[in-house]
Amino acid sequence: MTRYRPIKDWPEEDRPREKLLDKGAGALSETELLAILLRTGNASTGESAVDHARHLLTRFDGLKGIDEAAIAELRTVKGIGLAKAAQLKAGLEIGRRIGQKKWEAGHFLRSSEDVFRHFRKQLERENRELFYVVLLTNKNRKIREVKVSEGSLTASLVHPREVYNPVIRESAAAVIFVHNHPSGDPAPSPEDLEITRRLKEVGEVMGIRVLDHVVIGHERYFSFSDKGLL
């Protein structure tokens, strides 16, 4: 039998908790995040918390499957008892509640993640490409969002006039552009880069700040601002 090696005995750079503290939660894989929730492995089987996390993700086909599974189903995985099943359910429920919190009119923009959380549910599973402009005050408070266009599976044709008409009507001081990629991959296409460049140039002429362009994919997003592309 393989000798059980608790995570605390691993090299520090390989431990999920230490990695999170050093690099942030975004640097961790789903397996590592689940391992932190589970906390411990099983000495009798020689499995670590990371092993348990990997089994769960495989058995239930990812986080969504784990979230949808009943407690009894989770317990069919060796080493997952009531306590660990409860820890998993609590952690996933916290994530869901945060994700359901809407970015309402009048609220401040804090980060690109706010934008992603707000639009994720309505855009990440869309089979059409939709383009929105979010109107903001000079203090970055949300006024409202406007759907500008609906495109095909591959591209959305966006004209500056269509984008900035509602901006002018509402006397918005700043804007954020948002659209989805039905493929699930949020990496910007050459068309995305060109559209963003054109819209930013028009915004500068009109004295309107373009704060970001967020591309929504499946369970992830791309922020032009975060990547220094604005």
mmCIF file with all atom_site columns, C-alpha atoms in Angstrom:
data_model
loop_
_atom_site.group_PDB
_atom_site.id
_atom_site.type_symbol
_atom_site.label_atom_id
_atom_site.label_alt_id
_atom_site.label_comp_id
_atom_site.label_asym_id
_atom_site.label_entity_id
_atom_site.label_seq_id
_atom_site.pdbx_PDB_ins_code
_atom_site.Cartn_x
_atom_site.Cartn_y
_atom_site.Cartn_z
_atom_site.occupancy
_atom_site.B_iso_or_equiv
_atom_site.pdbx_formal_charge
_atom_site.auth_seq_id
_atom_site.auth_comp_id
_atom_site.auth_asym_id
_atom_site.auth_atom_id
_atom_site.pdbx_PDB_model_num
ATOM 1   C CA . MET A 1 1   ? 0.000   0.000  0.000   1.00 0.00 ? 1   MET A CA 1
ATOM 2   C CA . THR A 1 2   ? 1.224   3.495  -0.838  1.00 0.00 ? 2   THR A CA 1
ATOM 3   C CA . ARG A 1 3   ? 2.303   5.330  2.288   1.00 0.00 ? 3   ARG A CA 1
ATOM 4   C CA . TYR A 1 4   ? -0.171  8.078  3.142   1.00 0.00 ? 4   TYR A CA 1
ATOM 5   C CA . ARG A 1 5   ? 1.378   11.509 2.777   1.00 0.00 ? 5   ARG A CA 1
ATOM 6   C CA . PRO A 1 6   ? -0.764  14.339 4.177   1.00 0.00 ? 6   PRO A CA 1
ATOM 7   C CA . ILE A 1 7   ? -0.828  17.548 2.193   1.00 0.00 ? 7   ILE A CA 1
ATOM 8   C CA . LYS A 1 8   ? 0.970   19.294 5.059   1.00 0.00 ? 8   LYS A CA 1
ATOM 9   C CA . ASP A 1 9   ? 4.003   17.119 4.247   1.00 0.00 ? 9   ASP A CA 1
ATOM 10  C CA . TRP A 1 10  ? 4.042   18.167 0.577   1.00 0.00 ? 10  TRP A CA 1
ATOM 11  C CA . PRO A 1 11  ? 6.471   20.828 -0.690  1.00 0.00 ? 11  PRO A CA 1
ATOM 12  C CA . GLU A 1 12  ? 4.950   24.178 0.230   1.00 0.00 ? 12  GLU A CA 1
ATOM 13  C CA . GLU A 1 13  ? 4.525   25.299 -3.396  1.00 0.00 ? 13  GLU A CA 1
ATOM 14  C CA . ASP A 1 14  ? 2.362   22.220 -4.079  1.00 0.00 ? 14  ASP A CA 1
ATOM 15  C CA . ARG A 1 15  ? -0.065  22.700 -1.193  1.00 0.00 ? 15  ARG A CA 1
ATOM 16  C CA . PRO A 1 16  ? -3.409  24.154 -2.348  1.00 0.00 ? 16  PRO A CA 1
ATOM 17  C CA . ARG A 1 17  ? -3.927  26.355 0.727   1.00 0.00 ? 17  ARG A CA 1
ATOM 18  C CA . GLU A 1 18  ? -0.455  27.867 0.582   1.00 0.00 ? 18  GLU A CA 1
ATOM 19  C CA . LYS A 1 19  ? -0.777  28.336 -3.166  1.00 0.00 ? 19  LYS A CA 1
ATOM 20  C CA . LEU A 1 20  ? -4.042  30.231 -2.651  1.00 0.00 ? 20  LEU A CA 1
ATOM 21  C CA . LEU A 1 21  ? -2.512  32.484 -0.020  1.00 0.00 ? 21  LEU A CA 1
ATOM 22  C CA . ASP A 1 22  ? 0.511   33.193 -2.214  1.00 0.00 ? 22  ASP A CA 1
ATOM 23  C CA . LYS A 1 23  ? -1.102  33.560 -5.647  1.00 0.00 ? 23  LYS A CA 1
ATOM 24  C CA . GLY A 1 24  ? -4.824  34.045 -5.019  1.00 0.00 ? 24  GLY A CA 1
ATOM 25  C CA . ALA A 1 25  ? -7.770  31.704 -5.515  1.00 0.00 ? 25  ALA A CA 1
ATOM 26  C CA . GLY A 1 26  ? -7.804  32.331 -9.260  1.00 0.00 ? 26  GLY A CA 1
ATOM 27  C CA . ALA A 1 27  ? -4.484  30.495 -9.629  1.00 0.00 ? 27  ALA A CA 1
ATOM 28  C CA . LEU A 1 28  ? -5.922  27.218 -8.303  1.00 0.00 ? 28  LEU A CA 1
ATOM 29  C CA . SER A 1 29  ? -7.489  24.426 -10.328 1.00 0.00 ? 29  SER A CA 1
ATOM 30  C CA . GLU A 1 30  ? -10.968 23.122 -9.497  1.00 0.00 ? 30  GLU A CA 1
ATOM 31  C CA . THR A 1 31  ? -9.307  20.071 -7.937  1.00 0.00 ? 31  THR A CA 1
ATOM 32  C CA . GLU A 1 32  ? -7.197  22.247 -5.636  1.00 0.00 ? 32  GLU A CA 1
ATOM 33  C CA . LEU A 1 33  ? -10.158 24.410 -4.614  1.00 0.00 ? 33  LEU A CA 1
ATOM 34  C CA . LEU A 1 34  ? -12.223 21.335 -3.733  1.00 0.00 ? 34  LEU A CA 1
ATOM 35  C CA . ALA A 1 35  ? -9.292  19.912 -1.787  1.00 0.00 ? 35  ALA A CA 1
ATOM 36  C CA . ILE A 1 36  ? -9.278  23.008 0.423   1.00 0.00 ? 36  ILE A CA 1
ATOM 37  C CA . LEU A 1 37  ? -12.987 22.521 1.144   1.00 0.00 ? 37  LEU A CA 1
ATOM 38  C CA . LEU A 1 38  ? -12.435 18.833 1.970   1.00 0.00 ? 38  LEU A CA 1
ATOM 39  C CA . ARG A 1 39  ? -9.406  19.662 4.165   1.00 0.00 ? 39  ARG A CA 1
ATOM 40  C CA . THR A 1 40  ? -8.238  16.077 4.772   1.00 0.00 ? 40  THR A CA 1
ATOM 41  C CA . GLY A 1 41  ? -7.715  12.832 2.910   1.00 0.00 ? 41  GLY A CA 1
ATOM 42  C CA . ASN A 1 42  ? -7.977  9.261  4.098   1.00 0.00 ? 42  ASN A CA 1
ATOM 43  C CA . ALA A 1 43  ? -4.985  7.696  5.826   1.00 0.00 ? 43  ALA A CA 1
ATOM 44  C CA . SER A 1 44  ? -6.421  4.176  5.517   1.00 0.00 ? 44  SER A CA 1
ATOM 45  C CA . THR A 1 45  ? -6.525  4.351  1.721   1.00 0.00 ? 45  THR A CA 1
ATOM 46  C CA . GLY A 1 46  ? -3.423  6.487  1.259   1.00 0.00 ? 46  GLY A CA 1
ATOM 47  C CA . GLU A 1 47  ? -5.454  9.197  -0.483  1.00 0.00 ? 47  GLU A CA 1
ATOM 48  C CA . SER A 1 48  ? -5.080  12.933 0.027   1.00 0.00 ? 48  SER A CA 1
ATOM 49  C CA . ALA A 1 49  ? -7.768  15.611 -0.133  1.00 0.00 ? 49  ALA A CA 1
ATOM 50  C CA . VAL A 1 50  ? -6.561  16.303 -3.681  1.00 0.00 ? 50  VAL A CA 1
ATOM 51  C CA . ASP A 1 51  ? -7.207  12.651 -4.582  1.00 0.00 ? 51  ASP A CA 1
ATOM 52  C CA . HIS A 1 52  ? -10.742 12.888 -3.177  1.00 0.00 ? 52  HIS A CA 1
ATOM 53  C CA . ALA A 1 53  ? -11.356 16.087 -5.116  1.00 0.00 ? 53  ALA A CA 1
ATOM 54  C CA . ARG A 1 54  ? -10.154 14.487 -8.341  1.00 0.00 ? 54  ARG A CA 1
ATOM 55  C CA . HIS A 1 55  ? -12.424 11.460 -7.807  1.00 0.00 ? 55  HIS A CA 1
ATOM 56  C CA . LEU A 1 56  ? -15.428 13.713 -7.211  1.00 0.00 ? 56  LEU A CA 1
ATOM 57  C CA . LEU A 1 57  ? -14.830 15.811 -10.323 1.00 0.00 ? 57  LEU A CA 1
ATOM 58  C CA . THR A 1 58  ? -14.456 12.694 -12.439 1.00 0.00 ? 58  THR A CA 1
ATOM 59  C CA . ARG A 1 59  ? -17.415 10.860 -10.933 1.00 0.00 ? 59  ARG A CA 1
ATOM 60  C CA . PHE A 1 60  ? -19.845 13.787 -11.219 1.00 0.00 ? 60  PHE A CA 1
ATOM 61  C CA . ASP A 1 61  ? -18.427 15.376 -14.354 1.00 0.00 ? 61  ASP A CA 1
ATOM 62  C CA . GLY A 1 62  ? -17.258 18.645 -12.827 1.00 0.00 ? 62  GLY A CA 1
ATOM 63  C CA . LEU A 1 63  ? -18.379 21.171 -10.241 1.00 0.00 ? 63  LEU A CA 1
ATOM 64  C CA . LYS A 1 64  ? -21.883 21.494 -11.668 1.00 0.00 ? 64  LYS A CA 1
ATOM 65  C CA . GLY A 1 65  ? -22.441 17.770 -11.264 1.00 0.00 ? 65  GLY A CA 1
ATOM 66  C CA . ILE A 1 66  ? -21.176 17.848 -7.682  1.00 0.00 ? 66  ILE A CA 1
ATOM 67  C CA . ASP A 1 67  ? -23.457 20.793 -6.946  1.00 0.00 ? 67  ASP A CA 1
ATOM 68  C CA . GLU A 1 68  ? -26.484 18.943 -8.347  1.00 0.00 ? 68  GLU A CA 1
ATOM 69  C CA . ALA A 1 69  ? -25.702 15.614 -6.653  1.00 0.00 ? 69  ALA A CA 1
ATOM 70  C CA . ALA A 1 70  ? -27.584 14.583 -3.517  1.00 0.00 ? 70  ALA A CA 1
ATOM 71  C CA . ILE A 1 71  ? -25.707 14.100 -0.247  1.00 0.00 ? 71  ILE A CA 1
ATOM 72  C CA . ALA A 1 72  ? -26.304 10.352 -0.548  1.00 0.00 ? 72  ALA A CA 1
ATOM 73  C CA . GLU A 1 73  ? -24.711 10.335 -4.005  1.00 0.00 ? 73  GLU A CA 1
ATOM 74  C CA . LEU A 1 74  ? -21.639 12.193 -2.785  1.00 0.00 ? 74  LEU A CA 1
ATOM 75  C CA . ARG A 1 75  ? -21.224 9.660  0.002   1.00 0.00 ? 75  ARG A CA 1
ATOM 76  C CA . THR A 1 76  ? -20.913 6.832  -2.506  1.00 0.00 ? 76  THR A CA 1
ATOM 77  C CA . VAL A 1 77  ? -17.398 8.127  -3.183  1.00 0.00 ? 77  VAL A CA 1
ATOM 78  C CA . LYS A 1 78  ? -15.052 6.349  -0.808  1.00 0.00 ? 78  LYS A CA 1
ATOM 79  C CA . GLY A 1 79  ? -13.777 8.693  1.881   1.00 0.00 ? 79  GLY A CA 1
ATOM 80  C CA . ILE A 1 80  ? -16.629 11.206 1.559   1.00 0.00 ? 80  ILE A CA 1
ATOM 81  C CA . GLY A 1 81  ? -18.734 11.116 4.719   1.00 0.00 ? 81  GLY A CA 1
ATOM 82  C CA . LEU A 1 82  ? -21.494 13.378 5.994   1.00 0.00 ? 82  LEU A CA 1
ATOM 83  C CA . ALA A 1 83  ? -19.085 16.057 7.199   1.00 0.00 ? 83  ALA A CA 1
ATOM 84  C CA . LYS A 1 84  ? -17.194 16.344 3.909   1.00 0.00 ? 84  LYS A CA 1
ATOM 85  C CA . ALA A 1 85  ? -20.386 16.205 1.865   1.00 0.00 ? 85  ALA A CA 1
ATOM 86  C CA . ALA A 1 86  ? -21.786 19.041 3.983   1.00 0.00 ? 86  ALA A CA 1
ATOM 87  C CA . GLN A 1 87  ? -18.592 21.080 3.534   1.00 0.00 ? 87  GLN A CA 1
ATOM 88  C CA . LEU A 1 88  ? -18.829 20.677 -0.241  1.00 0.00 ? 88  LEU A CA 1
ATOM 89  C CA . LYS A 1 89  ? -22.494 21.648 -0.365  1.00 0.00 ? 89  LYS A CA 1
ATOM 90  C CA . ALA A 1 90  ? -21.915 24.703 1.823   1.00 0.00 ? 90  ALA A CA 1
ATOM 91  C CA . GLY A 1 91  ? -18.963 25.914 -0.240  1.00 0.00 ? 91  GLY A CA 1
ATOM 92  C CA . LEU A 1 92  ? -20.779 25.500 -3.549  1.00 0.00 ? 92  LEU A CA 1
ATOM 93  C CA . GLU A 1 93  ? -23.892 27.206 -2.192  1.00 0.00 ? 93  GLU A CA 1
ATOM 94  C CA . ILE A 1 94  ? -21.841 30.223 -1.107  1.00 0.00 ? 94  ILE A CA 1
ATOM 95  C CA . GLY A 1 95  ? -20.411 30.458 -4.617  1.00 0.00 ? 95  GLY A CA 1
ATOM 96  C CA . ARG A 1 96  ? -23.860 30.233 -6.174  1.00 0.00 ? 96  ARG A CA 1
ATOM 97  C CA . ARG A 1 97  ? -25.305 32.956 -3.937  1.00 0.00 ? 97  ARG A CA 1
ATOM 98  C CA . ILE A 1 98  ? -22.447 35.283 -4.783  1.00 0.00 ? 98  ILE A CA 1
ATOM 99  C CA . GLY A 1 99  ? -22.935 34.532 -8.459  1.00 0.00 ? 99  GLY A CA 1
ATOM 100 C CA . GLN A 1 100 ? -26.650 35.323 -8.247  1.00 0.00 ? 100 GLN A CA 1
ATOM 101 C CA . LYS A 1 101 ? -26.058 38.753 -6.765  1.00 0.00 ? 101 LYS A CA 1
ATOM 102 C CA . LYS A 1 102 ? -26.989 41.213 -9.471  1.00 0.00 ? 102 LYS A CA 1
ATOM 103 C CA . TRP A 1 103 ? -25.159 44.397 -10.339 1.00 0.00 ? 103 TRP A CA 1
ATOM 104 C CA . GLU A 1 104 ? -28.147 46.673 -9.871  1.00 0.00 ? 104 GLU A CA 1
ATOM 105 C CA . ALA A 1 105 ? -28.729 50.209 -11.107 1.00 0.00 ? 105 ALA A CA 1
ATOM 106 C CA . GLY A 1 106 ? -27.055 52.720 -8.795  1.00 0.00 ? 106 GLY A CA 1
ATOM 107 C CA . HIS A 1 107 ? -24.410 50.268 -7.615  1.00 0.00 ? 107 HIS A CA 1
ATOM 108 C CA . PHE A 1 108 ? -20.706 50.957 -8.004  1.00 0.00 ? 108 PHE A CA 1
ATOM 109 C CA . LEU A 1 109 ? -18.555 49.035 -10.432 1.00 0.00 ? 109 LEU A CA 1
ATOM 110 C CA . ARG A 1 110 ? -15.832 47.322 -8.414  1.00 0.00 ? 110 ARG A CA 1
ATOM 111 C CA . SER A 1 111 ? -14.209 44.993 -10.925 1.00 0.00 ? 111 SER A CA 1
ATOM 112 C CA . SER A 1 112 ? -14.591 43.075 -14.169 1.00 0.00 ? 112 SER A CA 1
ATOM 113 C CA . GLU A 1 113 ? -15.750 40.145 -12.034 1.00 0.00 ? 113 GLU A CA 1
ATOM 114 C CA . ASP A 1 114 ? -18.863 42.166 -11.092 1.00 0.00 ? 114 ASP A CA 1
ATOM 115 C CA . VAL A 1 115 ? -19.674 42.408 -14.790 1.00 0.00 ? 115 VAL A CA 1
ATOM 116 C CA . PHE A 1 116 ? -19.052 38.703 -15.340 1.00 0.00 ? 116 PHE A CA 1
ATOM 117 C CA . ARG A 1 117 ? -21.245 37.658 -12.420 1.00 0.00 ? 117 ARG A CA 1
ATOM 118 C CA . HIS A 1 118 ? -24.075 39.891 -13.583 1.00 0.00 ? 118 HIS A CA 1
ATOM 119 C CA . PHE A 1 119 ? -24.095 38.724 -17.200 1.00 0.00 ? 119 PHE A CA 1
ATOM 120 C CA . ARG A 1 120 ? -22.904 35.154 -16.745 1.00 0.00 ? 120 ARG A CA 1
ATOM 121 C CA . LYS A 1 121 ? -26.244 33.425 -16.306 1.00 0.00 ? 121 LYS A CA 1
ATOM 122 C CA . GLN A 1 122 ? -27.896 35.089 -19.273 1.00 0.00 ? 122 GLN A CA 1
ATOM 123 C CA . LEU A 1 123 ? -24.956 34.923 -21.686 1.00 0.00 ? 123 LEU A CA 1
ATOM 124 C CA . GLU A 1 124 ? -22.673 31.951 -21.077 1.00 0.00 ? 124 GLU A CA 1
ATOM 125 C CA . ARG A 1 125 ? -25.137 29.417 -22.527 1.00 0.00 ? 125 ARG A CA 1
ATOM 126 C CA . GLU A 1 126 ? -26.450 31.599 -25.371 1.00 0.00 ? 126 GLU A CA 1
ATOM 127 C CA . ASN A 1 127 ? -26.050 30.147 -28.860 1.00 0.00 ? 127 ASN A CA 1
ATOM 128 C CA . ARG A 1 128 ? -26.151 33.623 -30.382 1.00 0.00 ? 128 ARG A CA 1
ATOM 129 C CA . GLU A 1 129 ? -23.576 36.338 -29.958 1.00 0.00 ? 129 GLU A CA 1
ATOM 130 C CA . LEU A 1 130 ? -25.135 39.271 -28.079 1.00 0.00 ? 130 LEU A CA 1
ATOM 131 C CA . PHE A 1 131 ? -23.534 42.672 -27.547 1.00 0.00 ? 131 PHE A CA 1
ATOM 132 C CA . TYR A 1 132 ? -24.447 44.957 -24.619 1.00 0.00 ? 132 TYR A CA 1
ATOM 133 C CA . VAL A 1 133 ? -23.361 48.400 -23.547 1.00 0.00 ? 133 VAL A CA 1
ATOM 134 C CA . VAL A 1 134 ? -23.520 49.229 -19.825 1.00 0.00 ? 134 VAL A CA 1
ATOM 135 C CA . LEU A 1 135 ? -24.076 52.910 -19.079 1.00 0.00 ? 135 LEU A CA 1
ATOM 136 C CA . LEU A 1 136 ? -22.352 54.449 -16.051 1.00 0.00 ? 136 LEU A CA 1
ATOM 137 C CA . THR A 1 137 ? -22.310 57.783 -14.235 1.00 0.00 ? 137 THR A CA 1
ATOM 138 C CA . ASN A 1 138 ? -19.142 59.806 -13.725 1.00 0.00 ? 138 ASN A CA 1
ATOM 139 C CA . LYS A 1 139 ? -18.767 57.980 -10.375 1.00 0.00 ? 139 LYS A CA 1
ATOM 140 C CA . ASN A 1 140 ? -18.998 54.583 -12.080 1.00 0.00 ? 140 ASN A CA 1
ATOM 141 C CA . ARG A 1 141 ? -22.486 53.843 -10.818 1.00 0.00 ? 141 ARG A CA 1
ATOM 142 C CA . LYS A 1 142 ? -24.591 51.731 -13.129 1.00 0.00 ? 142 LYS A CA 1
ATOM 143 C CA . ILE A 1 143 ? -27.431 53.514 -14.942 1.00 0.00 ? 143 ILE A CA 1
ATOM 144 C CA . ARG A 1 144 ? -28.674 50.615 -17.044 1.00 0.00 ? 144 ARG A CA 1
ATOM 145 C CA . GLU A 1 145 ? -27.634 48.100 -19.684 1.00 0.00 ? 145 GLU A CA 1
ATOM 146 C CA . VAL A 1 146 ? -28.721 48.122 -23.323 1.00 0.00 ? 146 VAL A CA 1
ATOM 147 C CA . LYS A 1 147 ? -28.618 45.244 -25.797 1.00 0.00 ? 147 LYS A CA 1
ATOM 148 C CA . VAL A 1 148 ? -27.151 46.684 -28.979 1.00 0.00 ? 148 VAL A CA 1
ATOM 149 C CA . SER A 1 149 ? -27.054 43.740 -31.349 1.00 0.00 ? 149 SER A CA 1
ATOM 150 C CA . GLU A 1 150 ? -27.639 40.045 -31.914 1.00 0.00 ? 150 GLU A CA 1
ATOM 151 C CA . GLY A 1 151 ? -25.187 38.320 -34.219 1.00 0.00 ? 151 GLY A CA 1
ATOM 152 C CA . SER A 1 152 ? -24.496 34.870 -35.563 1.00 0.00 ? 152 SER A CA 1
ATOM 153 C CA . LEU A 1 153 ? -22.521 32.137 -33.866 1.00 0.00 ? 153 LEU A CA 1
ATOM 154 C CA . THR A 1 154 ? -19.311 33.683 -35.133 1.00 0.00 ? 154 THR A CA 1
ATOM 155 C CA . ALA A 1 155 ? -19.672 37.447 -35.110 1.00 0.00 ? 155 ALA A CA 1
ATOM 156 C CA . SER A 1 156 ? -21.766 40.368 -33.974 1.00 0.00 ? 156 SER A CA 1
ATOM 157 C CA . LEU A 1 157 ? -21.799 43.465 -36.174 1.00 0.00 ? 157 LEU A CA 1
ATOM 158 C CA . VAL A 1 158 ? -21.604 46.513 -33.951 1.00 0.00 ? 158 VAL A CA 1
ATOM 159 C CA . HIS A 1 159 ? -21.759 50.069 -35.282 1.00 0.00 ? 159 HIS A CA 1
ATOM 160 C CA . PRO A 1 160 ? -20.549 52.959 -33.087 1.00 0.00 ? 160 PRO A CA 1
ATOM 161 C CA . ARG A 1 161 ? -23.771 54.874 -33.784 1.00 0.00 ? 161 ARG A CA 1
ATOM 162 C CA . GLU A 1 162 ? -25.914 52.061 -32.346 1.00 0.00 ? 162 GLU A CA 1
ATOM 163 C CA . VAL A 1 163 ? -23.660 51.768 -29.333 1.00 0.00 ? 163 VAL A CA 1
ATOM 164 C CA . TYR A 1 164 ? -23.457 55.447 -28.442 1.00 0.00 ? 164 TYR A CA 1
ATOM 165 C CA . ASN A 1 165 ? -27.064 56.501 -29.135 1.00 0.00 ? 165 ASN A CA 1
ATOM 166 C CA . PRO A 1 166 ? -28.315 55.264 -25.709 1.00 0.00 ? 166 PRO A CA 1
ATOM 167 C CA . VAL A 1 167 ? -25.158 56.650 -24.087 1.00 0.00 ? 167 VAL A CA 1
ATOM 168 C CA . ILE A 1 168 ? -25.984 60.136 -25.363 1.00 0.00 ? 168 ILE A CA 1
ATOM 169 C CA . ARG A 1 169 ? -29.680 59.870 -24.460 1.00 0.00 ? 169 ARG A CA 1
ATOM 170 C CA . GLU A 1 170 ? -28.864 58.907 -20.864 1.00 0.00 ? 170 GLU A CA 1
ATOM 171 C CA . SER A 1 171 ? -25.971 61.402 -20.566 1.00 0.00 ? 171 SER A CA 1
ATOM 172 C CA . ALA A 1 172 ? -23.720 58.565 -19.430 1.00 0.00 ? 172 ALA A CA 1
ATOM 173 C CA . ALA A 1 173 ? -20.136 59.480 -18.562 1.00 0.00 ? 173 ALA A CA 1
ATOM 174 C CA . ALA A 1 174 ? -18.622 56.031 -19.017 1.00 0.00 ? 174 ALA A CA 1
ATOM 175 C CA . VAL A 1 175 ? -19.410 52.707 -20.620 1.00 0.00 ? 175 VAL A CA 1
ATOM 176 C CA . ILE A 1 176 ? -18.536 49.027 -20.471 1.00 0.00 ? 176 ILE A CA 1
ATOM 177 C CA . PHE A 1 177 ? -19.013 46.739 -23.445 1.00 0.00 ? 177 PHE A CA 1
ATOM 178 C CA . VAL A 1 178 ? -20.076 43.151 -22.901 1.00 0.00 ? 178 VAL A CA 1
ATOM 179 C CA . HIS A 1 179 ? -20.604 40.307 -25.313 1.00 0.00 ? 179 HIS A CA 1
ATOM 180 C CA . ASN A 1 180 ? -20.497 36.525 -25.286 1.00 0.00 ? 180 ASN A CA 1
ATOM 181 C CA . HIS A 1 181 ? -18.720 33.838 -27.267 1.00 0.00 ? 181 HIS A CA 1
ATOM 182 C CA . PRO A 1 182 ? -21.081 30.899 -27.879 1.00 0.00 ? 182 PRO A CA 1
ATOM 183 C CA . SER A 1 183 ? -18.027 28.664 -28.371 1.00 0.00 ? 183 SER A CA 1
ATOM 184 C CA . GLY A 1 184 ? -17.312 29.042 -24.638 1.00 0.00 ? 184 GLY A CA 1
ATOM 185 C CA . ASP A 1 185 ? -13.810 30.414 -25.198 1.00 0.00 ? 185 ASP A CA 1
ATOM 186 C CA . PRO A 1 186 ? -13.681 34.092 -24.149 1.00 0.00 ? 186 PRO A CA 1
ATOM 187 C CA . ALA A 1 187 ? -10.361 34.849 -25.859 1.00 0.00 ? 187 ALA A CA 1
ATOM 188 C CA . PRO A 1 188 ? -10.920 37.946 -28.059 1.00 0.00 ? 188 PRO A CA 1
ATOM 189 C CA . SER A 1 189 ? -11.047 37.467 -31.816 1.00 0.00 ? 189 SER A CA 1
ATOM 190 C CA . PRO A 1 190 ? -9.417  39.886 -34.275 1.00 0.00 ? 190 PRO A CA 1
ATOM 191 C CA . GLU A 1 191 ? -12.921 41.336 -34.842 1.00 0.00 ? 191 GLU A CA 1
ATOM 192 C CA . ASP A 1 192 ? -13.310 41.898 -31.094 1.00 0.00 ? 192 ASP A CA 1
ATOM 193 C CA . LEU A 1 193 ? -10.009 43.737 -30.975 1.00 0.00 ? 193 LEU A CA 1
ATOM 194 C CA . GLU A 1 194 ? -10.936 45.922 -33.950 1.00 0.00 ? 194 GLU A CA 1
ATOM 195 C CA . ILE A 1 195 ? -14.442 46.728 -32.668 1.00 0.00 ? 195 ILE A CA 1
ATOM 196 C CA . THR A 1 196 ? -13.048 47.662 -29.259 1.00 0.00 ? 196 THR A CA 1
ATOM 197 C CA . ARG A 1 197 ? -10.412 49.909 -30.816 1.00 0.00 ? 197 ARG A CA 1
ATOM 198 C CA . ARG A 1 198 ? -13.014 51.720 -32.954 1.00 0.00 ? 198 ARG A CA 1
ATOM 199 C CA . LEU A 1 199 ? -15.474 52.154 -30.094 1.00 0.00 ? 199 LEU A CA 1
ATOM 200 C CA . LYS A 1 200 ? -12.768 53.465 -27.775 1.00 0.00 ? 200 LYS A CA 1
ATOM 201 C CA . GLU A 1 201 ? -11.669 56.013 -30.383 1.00 0.00 ? 201 GLU A CA 1
ATOM 202 C CA . VAL A 1 202 ? -15.252 57.242 -30.807 1.00 0.00 ? 202 VAL A CA 1
ATOM 203 C CA . GLY A 1 203 ? -15.658 57.422 -27.032 1.00 0.00 ? 203 GLY A CA 1
ATOM 204 C CA . GLU A 1 204 ? -12.526 59.563 -26.707 1.00 0.00 ? 204 GLU A CA 1
ATOM 205 C CA . VAL A 1 205 ? -13.838 62.005 -29.322 1.00 0.00 ? 205 VAL A CA 1
ATOM 206 C CA . MET A 1 206 ? -17.155 62.252 -27.446 1.00 0.00 ? 206 MET A CA 1
ATOM 207 C CA . GLY A 1 207 ? -15.556 62.538 -24.007 1.00 0.00 ? 207 GLY A CA 1
ATOM 208 C CA . ILE A 1 208 ? -16.972 59.203 -22.818 1.00 0.00 ? 208 ILE A CA 1
ATOM 209 C CA . ARG A 1 209 ? -14.702 56.861 -20.880 1.00 0.00 ? 209 ARG A CA 1
ATOM 210 C CA . VAL A 1 210 ? -14.546 53.250 -22.052 1.00 0.00 ? 210 VAL A CA 1
ATOM 211 C CA . LEU A 1 211 ? -13.793 51.358 -18.858 1.00 0.00 ? 211 LEU A CA 1
ATOM 212 C CA . ASP A 1 212 ? -13.773 47.803 -20.149 1.00 0.00 ? 212 ASP A CA 1
ATOM 213 C CA . HIS A 1 213 ? -14.894 45.272 -22.710 1.00 0.00 ? 213 HIS A CA 1
ATOM 214 C CA . VAL A 1 214 ? -15.774 41.963 -21.065 1.00 0.00 ? 214 VAL A CA 1
ATOM 215 C CA . VAL A 1 215 ? -16.133 38.812 -23.155 1.00 0.00 ? 215 VAL A CA 1
ATOM 216 C CA . ILE A 1 216 ? -18.215 36.096 -21.493 1.00 0.00 ? 216 ILE A CA 1
ATOM 217 C CA . GLY A 1 217 ? -17.291 32.458 -22.104 1.00 0.00 ? 217 GLY A CA 1
ATOM 218 C CA . HIS A 1 218 ? -18.230 29.231 -20.360 1.00 0.00 ? 218 HIS A CA 1
ATOM 219 C CA . GLU A 1 219 ? -17.424 29.643 -16.647 1.00 0.00 ? 219 GLU A CA 1
ATOM 220 C CA . ARG A 1 220 ? -14.745 32.237 -17.462 1.00 0.00 ? 220 ARG A CA 1
ATOM 221 C CA . TYR A 1 221 ? -14.327 35.645 -19.021 1.00 0.00 ? 221 TYR A CA 1
ATOM 222 C CA . PHE A 1 222 ? -11.826 37.966 -20.659 1.00 0.00 ? 222 PHE A CA 1
ATOM 223 C CA . SER A 1 223 ? -11.412 41.605 -19.588 1.00 0.00 ? 223 SER A CA 1
ATOM 224 C CA . PHE A 1 224 ? -9.727  44.024 -21.985 1.00 0.00 ? 224 PHE A CA 1
ATOM 225 C CA . SER A 1 225 ? -9.025  46.356 -19.079 1.00 0.00 ? 225 SER A CA 1
ATOM 226 C CA . ASP A 1 226 ? -7.484  43.672 -16.861 1.00 0.00 ? 226 ASP A CA 1
ATOM 227 C CA . LYS A 1 227 ? -5.203  42.655 -19.723 1.00 0.00 ? 227 LYS A CA 1
ATOM 228 C CA . GLY A 1 228 ? -4.088  46.218 -20.423 1.00 0.00 ? 228 GLY A CA 1
ATOM 229 C CA . LEU A 1 229 ? -5.754  46.384 -23.845 1.00 0.00 ? 229 LEU A CA 1
ATOM 230 C CA . LEU A 1 230 ? -7.657  49.636 -23.282 1.00 0.00 ? 230 LEU A CA 1
#
